[in-house]
Coordinates of C-alpha atoms (C1' of nucleotides) in Angstrom, one line a residue:
Chain U
X361 CA 65.9 99.4 83.6
X362 CA 66.6 101.3 86.6
X363 CA 69.0 99.5 89.0
X364 CA 67.7 97.9 92.1
X365 CA 70.2 97.1 94.8
X366 CA 69.8 95.8 98.2
X367 CA 71.6 95.5 101.5
X368 CA 70.9 92.3 103.3
X369 CA 72.3 92.1 106.9
X370 CA 71.7 89.2 109.1
X371 CA 70.5 90.4 112.4
X372 CA 72.9 88.5 114.6
X373 CA 74.8 91.5 116.1
X374 CA 75.5 95.1 115.7
X375 CA 76.3 96.5 112.2
X376 CA 79.9 95.8 111.5
X377 CA 82.0 98.2 109.6
X378 CA 82.6 95.8 106.7
X379 CA 78.8 95.4 106.4
X380 CA 78.4 99.2 106.6
X381 CA 80.8 99.5 103.7
X382 CA 78.8 97.0 101.8
X383 CA 75.6 98.9 102.6
X384 CA 77.4 102.2 101.5
X385 CA 78.5 100.9 98.2
X386 CA 75.0 99.6 97.3
X387 CA 73.5 103.0 98.4
X388 CA 76.0 104.9 96.5
X389 CA 75.5 102.8 93.4
X390 CA 71.6 103.4 93.8
X391 CA 71.9 107.2 94.4
X392 CA 74.5 107.6 91.6
X393 CA 72.3 105.8 89.1
X394 CA 69.1 107.0 90.2
X395 CA 68.2 103.4 91.3
X396 CA 66.4 101.9 94.2
X397 CA 68.1 101.1 97.4
X398 CA 66.4 98.3 99.4
X399 CA 67.0 96.5 102.6
X400 CA 66.3 93.1 103.2
X401 CA 66.8 91.4 106.6
X402 CA 68.1 87.9 106.3
X403 CA 66.7 86.4 109.4
X404 CA 66.1 82.8 108.1
X405 CA 68.2 81.5 111.0
X406 CA 65.9 82.1 114.0
X407 CA 68.4 80.9 116.4
X408 CA 70.7 83.7 115.6
X409 CA 68.4 86.5 115.1
X410 CA 67.3 88.9 117.7
X411 CA 64.7 91.7 117.2
X412 CA 66.9 94.2 119.0
X413 CA 69.6 93.8 116.4
X414 CA 67.1 94.5 113.5
X415 CA 66.4 97.8 115.2
X416 CA 70.0 98.5 116.0
X417 CA 71.1 98.0 112.4
X418 CA 68.3 100.2 111.1
X419 CA 69.2 103.0 113.6
X420 CA 72.9 102.6 112.5
X421 CA 72.0 102.9 108.9
X422 CA 69.9 106.0 109.5
X423 CA 73.0 107.5 111.6
X424 CA 75.1 107.0 108.6
X425 CA 72.5 108.6 106.4
X426 CA 71.9 105.5 104.3
X427 CA 68.4 105.8 103.5
X428 CA 66.1 102.9 102.0
X429 CA 63.4 103.6 99.4
X430 CA 60.9 100.9 100.0
X431 CA 59.9 99.1 103.3
X432 CA 62.5 96.7 104.4
X433 CA 61.9 93.0 103.5
X434 CA 61.9 90.3 106.2
X435 CA 62.9 86.8 105.0
X436 CA 61.3 85.4 108.3
X437 CA 57.9 86.6 106.8
X438 CA 58.5 84.8 103.4
X439 CA 59.1 81.2 104.4
X440 CA 56.2 79.9 102.3
X441 CA 57.6 81.4 99.3
X442 CA 61.0 79.7 99.9
X443 CA 59.5 76.3 100.6
X444 CA 57.2 76.3 97.5
X445 CA 60.4 77.1 95.6
X446 CA 62.0 74.1 97.2
X447 CA 59.0 72.1 96.2
X448 CA 59.5 73.3 92.6
X449 CA 63.1 72.3 92.6
X450 CA 62.2 69.0 94.1
X451 CA 59.5 68.5 91.4
X452 CA 61.9 69.4 88.7
X453 CA 64.6 67.1 90.0
X454 CA 67.1 70.0 90.8
X455 CA 66.7 69.0 94.4
X456 CA 66.2 65.9 96.5
X457 CA 65.2 64.8 99.9
X458 CA 67.8 63.4 102.3
X459 CA 67.4 61.6 105.5
X460 CA 71.0 61.6 106.9
X461 CA 71.3 62.1 110.7
X462 CA 73.8 64.7 112.2
X463 CA 75.9 61.8 113.4
X464 CA 76.1 60.4 110.1
X465 CA 77.2 63.5 108.5
X466 CA 79.7 64.1 111.2
X467 CA 81.2 60.6 110.7
X468 CA 81.2 61.1 106.8
X469 CA 83.2 64.4 107.2
X470 CA 85.7 62.7 109.7
X471 CA 86.3 59.9 107.1
X472 CA 86.7 62.5 104.3
X473 CA 89.2 64.4 106.3
X474 CA 91.1 61.2 106.9
X475 CA 91.3 60.5 103.2
X476 CA 92.4 64.1 102.7
X477 CA 89.2 65.1 100.9
X478 CA 87.6 68.5 101.4
X479 CA 84.5 68.6 103.6
X480 CA 81.3 68.0 101.8
X481 CA 78.4 65.8 101.1
X482 CA 79.2 62.6 99.3
X483 CA 75.9 62.4 97.6
X484 CA 74.6 59.4 99.3
X485 CA 71.1 60.4 99.3
X486 CA 71.1 61.4 95.7
X487 CA 69.2 58.6 94.1
X488 CA 66.9 57.2 96.9
X489 CA 63.8 55.6 95.5
X490 CA 60.4 56.8 96.7
X491 CA 60.1 53.6 98.8
X492 CA 63.5 54.1 100.4
X493 CA 62.6 57.7 101.3
X494 CA 59.4 56.6 102.8
X495 CA 61.1 54.0 104.8
X496 CA 63.7 56.4 106.0
X497 CA 61.1 58.9 107.0
X498 CA 59.1 56.3 108.7
X499 CA 62.1 55.5 111.0
X500 CA 61.8 59.0 112.2
X501 CA 64.9 60.4 110.6
X502 CA 65.3 64.1 109.9
X503 CA 64.3 65.2 106.3
X504 CA 66.4 68.0 104.5
X505 CA 66.3 69.0 101.0
X506 CA 69.7 69.3 99.2
X507 CA 70.4 71.0 95.9
X508 CA 71.8 68.8 93.2
X509 CA 74.9 70.5 91.8
X510 CA 76.1 69.6 88.4
X511 CA 78.6 66.7 88.2
X512 CA 80.9 68.4 85.8
X513 CA 81.5 71.6 83.8
X514 CA 82.2 74.9 85.1
X515 CA 80.3 77.7 86.7
X516 CA 81.2 81.0 85.4
X517 CA 79.8 84.5 86.1
X518 CA 81.2 87.9 85.2
X519 CA 82.0 90.1 88.3
X520 CA 82.1 93.9 87.8
X521 CA 85.3 94.4 89.7
X522 CA 87.0 91.0 89.0
X523 CA 86.1 90.0 85.6
X524 CA 85.3 86.4 84.9
X525 CA 85.0 84.1 88.0
X526 CA 84.9 80.5 87.5
X527 CA 85.0 77.3 89.4
X528 CA 84.7 73.5 88.7
X529 CA 81.4 72.2 89.6
X530 CA 82.9 69.0 90.8
X531 CA 84.4 70.7 93.7
X532 CA 81.0 71.9 94.9
X533 CA 79.0 69.2 96.6
X534 CA 75.2 69.1 97.0
X535 CA 74.2 71.4 99.7
X536 CA 71.2 71.8 102.1
X537 CA 68.4 74.3 101.2
X538 CA 65.7 73.3 103.5
X539 CA 66.8 72.3 107.2
X540 CA 65.3 69.3 109.0
X541 CA 63.2 71.7 111.0
X542 CA 61.6 72.8 107.7
X543 CA 63.1 76.2 107.4
X544 CA 64.9 77.4 104.3
X545 CA 68.6 78.3 104.1
X546 CA 70.4 81.3 102.9
X547 CA 71.3 80.1 99.4
X548 CA 67.5 79.5 98.7
X549 CA 66.1 82.5 100.2
X550 CA 68.8 84.6 98.6
X551 CA 68.0 83.3 95.2
X552 CA 64.3 83.4 95.5
X553 CA 64.4 87.0 96.9
X554 CA 66.8 88.6 94.4
X555 CA 64.5 87.1 91.8
X556 CA 61.3 88.5 93.5
X557 CA 62.6 91.8 94.3
X558 CA 63.9 92.4 90.8
X559 CA 67.4 92.9 92.0
X560 CA 69.6 94.0 89.1
X561 CA 73.0 94.4 91.0
X562 CA 74.4 92.3 93.8
X563 CA 77.1 94.3 95.5
X564 CA 78.4 92.3 98.6
X565 CA 81.6 91.1 100.2
X566 CA 84.4 89.1 98.5
X567 CA 83.7 86.4 101.2
X568 CA 80.6 85.6 99.3
X569 CA 82.3 84.8 95.9
X570 CA 82.0 81.1 96.1
X571 CA 78.3 81.1 97.3
X572 CA 77.4 83.1 94.1
X573 CA 78.0 79.9 92.0
X574 CA 75.4 78.1 94.2
X575 CA 72.8 81.1 94.3
X576 CA 73.1 81.5 90.5
X577 CA 72.6 77.7 89.9
X578 CA 69.3 77.8 92.2
X579 CA 68.2 81.0 90.2
X580 CA 68.5 79.3 86.9
X581 CA 66.8 76.1 88.2
X582 CA 64.0 78.3 89.3
X583 CA 63.6 79.6 85.8
X584 CA 65.4 82.9 86.4
X585 CA 66.7 84.0 83.1
X586 CA 68.7 87.1 83.3
X587 CA 71.3 87.1 86.2
X588 CA 72.0 90.2 88.1
X589 CA 75.2 92.0 87.8
X590 CA 77.7 90.8 90.6
X591 CA 80.3 93.0 92.1
X592 CA 82.3 91.5 95.0
X593 CA 83.9 94.2 97.1
X594 CA 87.4 93.5 98.7
X595 CA 87.4 92.6 102.4
X596 CA 88.4 95.0 105.0
X597 CA 91.2 93.4 107.1
X598 CA 92.9 94.6 110.5
X599 CA 96.6 95.6 110.7
X600 CA 97.8 92.0 111.0
X601 CA 95.8 91.1 107.7
X602 CA 93.4 89.1 109.6
X603 CA 89.7 89.7 109.6
X604 CA 88.5 92.7 111.6
X605 CA 87.8 91.2 115.1
X606 CA 86.7 92.6 118.5
X607 CA 90.2 92.1 119.8
X608 CA 91.4 94.7 117.4
X609 CA 89.3 97.4 118.8
X610 CA 86.3 99.0 117.0
X611 CA 84.5 96.7 114.6
X612 CA 81.0 97.8 115.0
X613 CA 79.8 101.1 113.7
X614 CA 78.3 102.1 117.0
X615 CA 81.9 101.6 118.6
X616 CA 83.1 104.4 116.3
X617 CA 80.1 106.4 117.0
X618 CA 80.7 106.2 120.8
X619 CA 84.4 107.0 120.2
X620 CA 83.3 110.3 118.8
X621 CA 83.7 109.7 115.2
X622 CA 81.3 111.7 112.9
X623 CA 79.1 109.9 110.5
X624 CA 80.4 112.1 107.7
X625 CA 84.0 111.1 108.5
X626 CA 83.1 107.2 108.8
X627 CA 81.2 107.4 105.7
X628 CA 83.9 109.4 103.9
X629 CA 86.7 106.9 105.1
X630 CA 84.7 103.7 104.3
X631 CA 84.1 105.0 100.7
X632 CA 87.9 105.1 100.3
X633 CA 88.4 101.6 101.2
X634 CA 88.2 99.8 98.1
X635 CA 87.3 102.7 95.9
X636 CA 88.7 106.0 94.8
X637 CA 87.5 108.9 92.7
X638 CA 89.2 109.6 89.3
X639 CA 91.1 112.7 90.9
X640 CA 93.0 113.3 94.1
X641 CA 90.0 114.2 96.3
X642 CA 89.9 112.4 99.7
X643 CA 87.9 114.6 101.8
X644 CA 84.4 114.4 100.4
X645 CA 80.8 114.8 101.5
X646 CA 78.0 112.4 100.6
X647 CA 77.0 114.3 97.5
X648 CA 80.5 114.4 96.1
X649 CA 81.1 110.7 96.7
X650 CA 77.7 109.9 95.0
X651 CA 78.4 111.9 92.1
X652 CA 81.8 110.3 91.6
X653 CA 80.9 106.7 92.5
X654 CA 81.0 104.0 89.8
X655 CA 81.6 100.2 90.1
X656 CA 84.5 100.2 87.7
X657 CA 86.6 102.1 90.1
X658 CA 86.2 99.6 92.9
X659 CA 89.5 98.0 93.7
X660 CA 89.8 94.1 93.8
X661 CA 92.3 93.8 96.6
X662 CA 91.7 93.5 100.2
X663 CA 92.2 96.7 102.4
X664 CA 93.5 97.1 105.8
X665 CA 91.5 99.4 108.1
X666 CA 93.7 102.4 109.1
X667 CA 92.4 103.9 112.3
X668 CA 95.0 106.8 112.1
X669 CA 93.7 107.9 108.8
X670 CA 90.0 107.7 110.0
X671 CA 91.0 110.0 113.0
X672 CA 92.6 112.5 110.6
X673 CA 89.5 112.5 108.5
X674 CA 87.4 112.9 111.6
X675 CA 89.5 115.9 112.5
X676 CA 89.0 117.3 109.1
X677 CA 85.2 116.9 109.4
X678 CA 85.0 118.4 112.9
X679 CA 86.8 121.4 111.3
X680 CA 84.3 121.4 108.4
X681 CA 81.0 121.2 110.0
X682 CA 79.4 124.6 111.1
X683 CA 80.1 125.4 114.7
X684 CA 76.3 125.4 115.8
X685 CA 76.2 122.0 114.4
X686 CA 79.3 120.8 116.2
X687 CA 78.0 122.2 119.4
X688 CA 74.6 120.2 118.9
X689 CA 76.6 117.1 118.5
X690 CA 78.7 117.8 121.6
X691 CA 75.8 118.7 123.9
X692 CA 74.6 115.3 124.5
X693 CA 78.2 114.1 125.4
X694 CA 78.7 117.0 127.6
X695 CA 75.4 116.3 129.3
X696 CA 76.3 112.8 130.0
X697 CA 79.7 113.7 131.4
X698 CA 79.0 116.8 133.3
X699 CA 75.2 116.7 134.1
X700 CA 72.1 118.2 132.4
X701 CA 72.1 121.2 134.1
X702 CA 75.3 122.7 132.8
X703 CA 75.8 126.1 131.3
X704 CA 75.3 125.6 127.5
X705 CA 77.0 128.8 126.7
X706 CA 80.0 127.8 128.3
X707 CA 79.9 124.5 126.2
X708 CA 79.5 126.2 123.1
X709 CA 82.5 128.6 123.9
X710 CA 84.5 125.6 124.7
X711 CA 83.5 123.8 121.5
X712 CA 84.6 126.8 119.5
X713 CA 88.0 126.7 121.0
X714 CA 88.3 122.9 120.5
X715 CA 87.1 122.7 117.0
X716 CA 90.2 123.7 115.3
X717 CA 92.4 120.9 117.3
X718 CA 90.0 117.9 118.2
X719 CA 90.2 114.7 116.4
X720 CA 87.2 113.1 118.2
X721 CA 84.1 114.4 119.8
X722 CA 84.9 112.4 122.8
X723 CA 88.4 114.1 123.2
X724 CA 86.9 117.4 122.7
X725 CA 84.4 116.9 125.4
X726 CA 87.0 115.5 127.7
X727 CA 89.1 118.7 127.3
X728 CA 86.3 120.6 128.9
X729 CA 86.6 118.8 132.2
X730 CA 88.3 121.7 133.9
X731 CA 85.2 124.0 133.2
X732 CA 82.9 121.8 135.2
X733 CA 85.4 120.5 137.8
X734 CA 84.4 120.5 141.5
X735 CA 86.3 122.7 144.0
X736 CA 88.9 122.2 145.2
X737 CA 90.5 121.5 141.9
X738 CA 92.5 118.4 141.5
X739 CA 95.6 118.0 139.5
X740 CA 96.4 114.2 138.9
X741 CA 99.8 113.3 140.3
X742 CA 101.3 112.2 137.0
X743 CA 100.5 115.4 135.4
X744 CA 101.9 117.6 138.2
X745 CA 105.3 115.4 138.2
X746 CA 105.7 116.0 134.6
X747 CA 105.2 119.8 134.9
X748 CA 107.0 121.0 138.0
X749 CA 110.3 120.5 136.3
X750 CA 110.0 123.8 134.4
X751 CA 112.5 126.6 135.3
X752 CA 111.5 128.7 138.3
X753 CA 108.1 127.4 138.9
X754 CA 107.5 129.4 141.9
X755 CA 108.5 132.7 140.3
X756 CA 106.3 132.0 137.3
X757 CA 103.2 131.3 139.4
X758 CA 103.9 134.3 141.5
X759 CA 104.2 136.5 138.4
X760 CA 101.1 135.1 136.9
X761 CA 99.0 135.4 140.0
X762 CA 100.0 139.0 140.3
X763 CA 99.2 139.7 136.7
X764 CA 95.7 137.9 136.9
X765 CA 94.8 139.7 140.2
X766 CA 94.9 143.1 138.4
X767 CA 94.6 142.7 134.6
X768 CA 91.5 143.6 132.6
X769 CA 89.4 140.5 132.1
X770 CA 89.6 139.9 128.3
X771 CA 91.8 137.4 126.4
X772 CA 94.3 140.0 125.2
X773 CA 94.8 141.5 128.5
X774 CA 95.1 138.2 130.2
X775 CA 97.6 137.1 127.6
X776 CA 100.0 139.8 128.5
X777 CA 101.0 137.5 131.2
X778 CA 103.6 136.4 128.8
X779 CA 105.4 139.7 129.2
X780 CA 105.7 139.0 132.9
X781 CA 107.1 135.7 132.2
X782 CA 109.6 137.1 129.8
X783 CA 110.7 139.5 132.5
X784 CA 111.7 136.6 134.6
X785 CA 114.1 135.8 131.6
X786 CA 112.0 132.7 130.6
X787 CA 110.4 131.8 127.3
X788 CA 106.7 131.5 127.8
X789 CA 106.4 128.3 125.7
X790 CA 108.9 126.6 127.9
X791 CA 106.9 127.2 131.2
X792 CA 103.4 127.1 129.8
X793 CA 102.7 123.5 130.7
X794 CA 102.9 124.4 134.4
X795 CA 100.1 127.0 134.0
X796 CA 98.1 124.6 131.9
X797 CA 98.3 122.0 134.7
X798 CA 97.3 124.4 137.3
X799 CA 94.3 125.7 135.4
X800 CA 93.1 122.7 133.2
X801 CA 94.5 119.9 135.3
X802 CA 96.5 118.7 132.2
X803 CA 99.8 119.6 130.5
X804 CA 98.1 120.6 127.4
X805 CA 94.5 121.6 126.5
X806 CA 92.2 124.2 125.2
X807 CA 94.0 127.6 124.8
X808 CA 94.9 128.9 128.3
X809 CA 94.0 132.5 128.1
X810 CA 90.6 131.8 126.7
X811 CA 90.3 129.2 129.4
X812 CA 91.0 131.8 132.0
X813 CA 88.5 134.1 130.7
X814 CA 85.7 131.4 130.7
X815 CA 86.7 130.3 134.3
X816 CA 86.6 133.9 135.7
X817 CA 89.0 135.7 137.8
X818 CA 88.1 134.1 141.1
X819 CA 88.2 130.5 140.1
X820 CA 91.4 131.1 138.1
X821 CA 93.2 132.7 141.0
X822 CA 92.1 130.0 143.3
X823 CA 93.7 127.4 141.1
X824 CA 96.9 129.3 140.5
X825 CA 97.2 130.0 144.3
X826 CA 96.5 126.4 145.1
X827 CA 99.2 125.3 142.7
X828 CA 101.6 127.8 144.1
X829 CA 100.9 126.3 147.6
X830 CA 101.4 122.9 146.3
X831 CA 104.9 123.9 145.2
X832 CA 105.5 124.9 148.8
Chain P
rG1321 C1' 93.7 69.0 102.3
rC1322 C1' 90.6 70.9 98.1
rC1323 C1' 88.6 75.2 95.5
rC1324 C1' 88.4 80.4 94.7
rC1325 C1' 90.1 85.6 94.8
rC1326 C1' 94.1 89.0 95.3
rA1327 C1' 99.4 91.2 94.7
rU1328 C1' 102.4 99.5 93.5
rC1329 C1' 105.5 103.3 99.5
rG1330 C1' 104.3 100.7 106.8
rU1331 C1' 98.7 101.9 105.3
rC1332 C1' 94.7 103.6 101.8
rU1333 C1' 95.4 104.3 96.7
rA1334 C1' 96.5 106.8 91.3
rG1335 C1' 98.4 104.3 87.3
rU1336 C1' 95.0 100.2 82.0
rG1337 C1' 102.3 99.4 76.9
rG1338 C1' 106.1 104.9 75.9
rC1339 C1' 103.4 111.1 79.6
rC1340 C1' 106.5 106.8 85.6
rG1341 C1' 114.2 107.7 86.9
rA1342 C1' 106.0 105.9 89.6
rG1343 C1' 101.6 110.7 91.5
rG1344 C1' 98.3 111.8 95.9
rA1345 C1' 96.7 111.0 101.1
rC1346 C1' 97.6 108.9 106.3
rG1347 C1' 101.6 107.7 109.4
rC1348 C1' 106.6 108.8 110.4
rC1349 C1' 111.0 112.7 110.4
rG1350 C1' 112.7 117.9 110.1
rC1351 C1' 111.7 123.0 109.7
rC1352 C1' 108.3 127.4 110.3
rC1353 C1' 104.4 129.4 113.0
rU1354 C1' 103.2 129.5 118.2
rU1355 C1' 100.6 130.5 125.2
rU1356 C1' 100.4 124.1 125.7
rC1357 C1' 98.5 120.5 122.6
rA1358 C1' 96.8 120.5 118.1
rA1359 C1' 95.6 123.0 113.6
rG1360 C1' 98.1 125.3 109.4
rG1361 C1' 102.5 126.0 106.1
rC1362 C1' 107.0 123.9 103.8
rG1363 C1' 110.4 119.9 103.0
rG1364 C1' 111.8 114.8 103.6
rU1365 C1' 111.6 109.3 104.1
rA1366 C1' 109.2 105.1 101.6
rA1367 C1' 106.7 100.9 96.7
rC1368 C1' 105.8 98.3 91.3
rG1369 C1' 107.0 90.4 95.6
rG1370 C1' 110.6 86.7 92.4
rG1371 C1' 111.4 84.4 87.5
rG1372 C1' 110.2 83.7 82.6
rA1373 C1' 107.4 85.1 78.0
rU1374 C1' 105.3 88.8 74.4
rU1375 C1' 107.1 93.6 72.6
rC1376 C1' 111.3 98.4 69.6
rG1377 C1' 109.5 99.4 74.7
rA1378 C1' 106.4 96.8 80.4
rA1379 C1' 103.9 98.7 87.1
rC1380 C1' 100.5 98.1 83.2
rU1381 C1' 99.6 91.7 78.7
rC1382 C1' 100.5 86.0 79.4
rC1383 C1' 102.6 81.9 82.3
rC1384 C1' 105.0 80.0 86.6
rC1385 C1' 106.6 80.6 91.7
rU1386 C1' 106.1 82.9 96.2
rG1387 C1' 103.0 85.5 99.5
rG1388 C1' 98.4 87.0 101.5
rG1389 C1' 93.2 86.6 102.1
rG1390 C1' 88.5 83.9 101.6
rG1391 C1' 85.4 79.5 101.0
rC1392 C1' 84.5 74.3 101.8
rA1393 C1' 77.9 74.1 107.8
rC1394 C1' 71.1 71.7 108.7
rC1395 C1' 75.6 80.6 109.5
rA1396 C1' 74.8 84.4 106.3

RNA sequence: GCCCCCAUCGUCUAGUGGCCGAGGACGCCGCCCUUUCAAGGCGGUAACGGGGAUUCGAACUCCCCUGGGGGCACCA
């Protein structure tokens, strides 16, 4: 049987990197095994669902290159299926109707907390007679459907990354599967759909381990025979070992995209959180990862998201993709920063200079500021302060101006300004930051001689002379 | 509070009883290269949480402790 896996996001926000990693591992598994990768939108909670998030998540998956094989499923369109499953559970005695009010449940849990009991349902509605139910309904009380969990014994399933996972049924109380407004809950919809879709492998976050017991129980009660293979992936945590949160910085895939992280790099990095190939490779493209990916090499322990390593990988990828491709990706960023009418040839030249040193697309774009700056050129105060402390700034600028006035206009000839600096008894490397500031407005940036060439003699001279003037 | 999962350098990891006086990568430090910053090259720093048990022999098996994380909703 060919594997069928699904990624099932809840459209209550942008795609989180943790979810993206889950999507990625499902996709990798499908592609590695020649199986089918499906997307199922879990939008049974209409109050948290927004259509724009459905589209945003799809866009993000496409950006990452995680393509799905069949039309996405929408749980909101399958409510009748879930409700008839609930009816079947009711009929078979696996579920029962309750008429507790929200206030009563809150009070019940307050009492349980006072008695040092875990939150949960005490089963008060379990064995109501038909007459009692009718009476409670007639009072206008809300009706929910609860799944009846076993009173004793253990629930056990085999997890591909953790082995046997087992829990005492007595610690899991009866849980709601149909809300009082008549809509189905996650547990029910999940069990019904995994069955209906013929899902063979459920690959998802470790935070869902405890719910697996419930979903599996519903599945069995519904007559599902063979259970899918489960693989619970380790959580991704932030540096303080807490769950990744907004406060920490980037958490949505789109945040990384806006920071100038390449899809290749993010995909590569995410694949390395909780998984490693059987050799020392780290920089891998999609195909390499697909070829090497197996569930038995997934790690069980939580991983901390390391932004530094991501940026390193991103730099690797910036250097790895073809220049033309890189230019294409920088173009929209440059247009947004400098205007649509900019000289695209100039952008391409700058990208070429920046490719071997950039860590993000954004940083690379920002380094091009000096090429599109308005005249007069402005050197920020703090940059200037940091740079005027070099030896003999006046002499350096005078010598460089003289050189630039007369030298041939190619990088090598421009570069002989080093000799002029040496003649002053200075090491070029020690005074360069002054020239970078004068020309690029920052103490370090794209290679100076190339920068001068791109800028042209007139603009270069104007900036150098302005800097000389500022020295007094 | 109860339940569940996890535990190798700061971080991501390799490691499935002897090949480990623990390997790779990021980071950090140093050196080289050098027009800045990077990139690149070379080298260095740094870990099997603690205690028992099994075994001729444990990072690898079992138990306890400790620590970390997750779950316990009419969210998913």
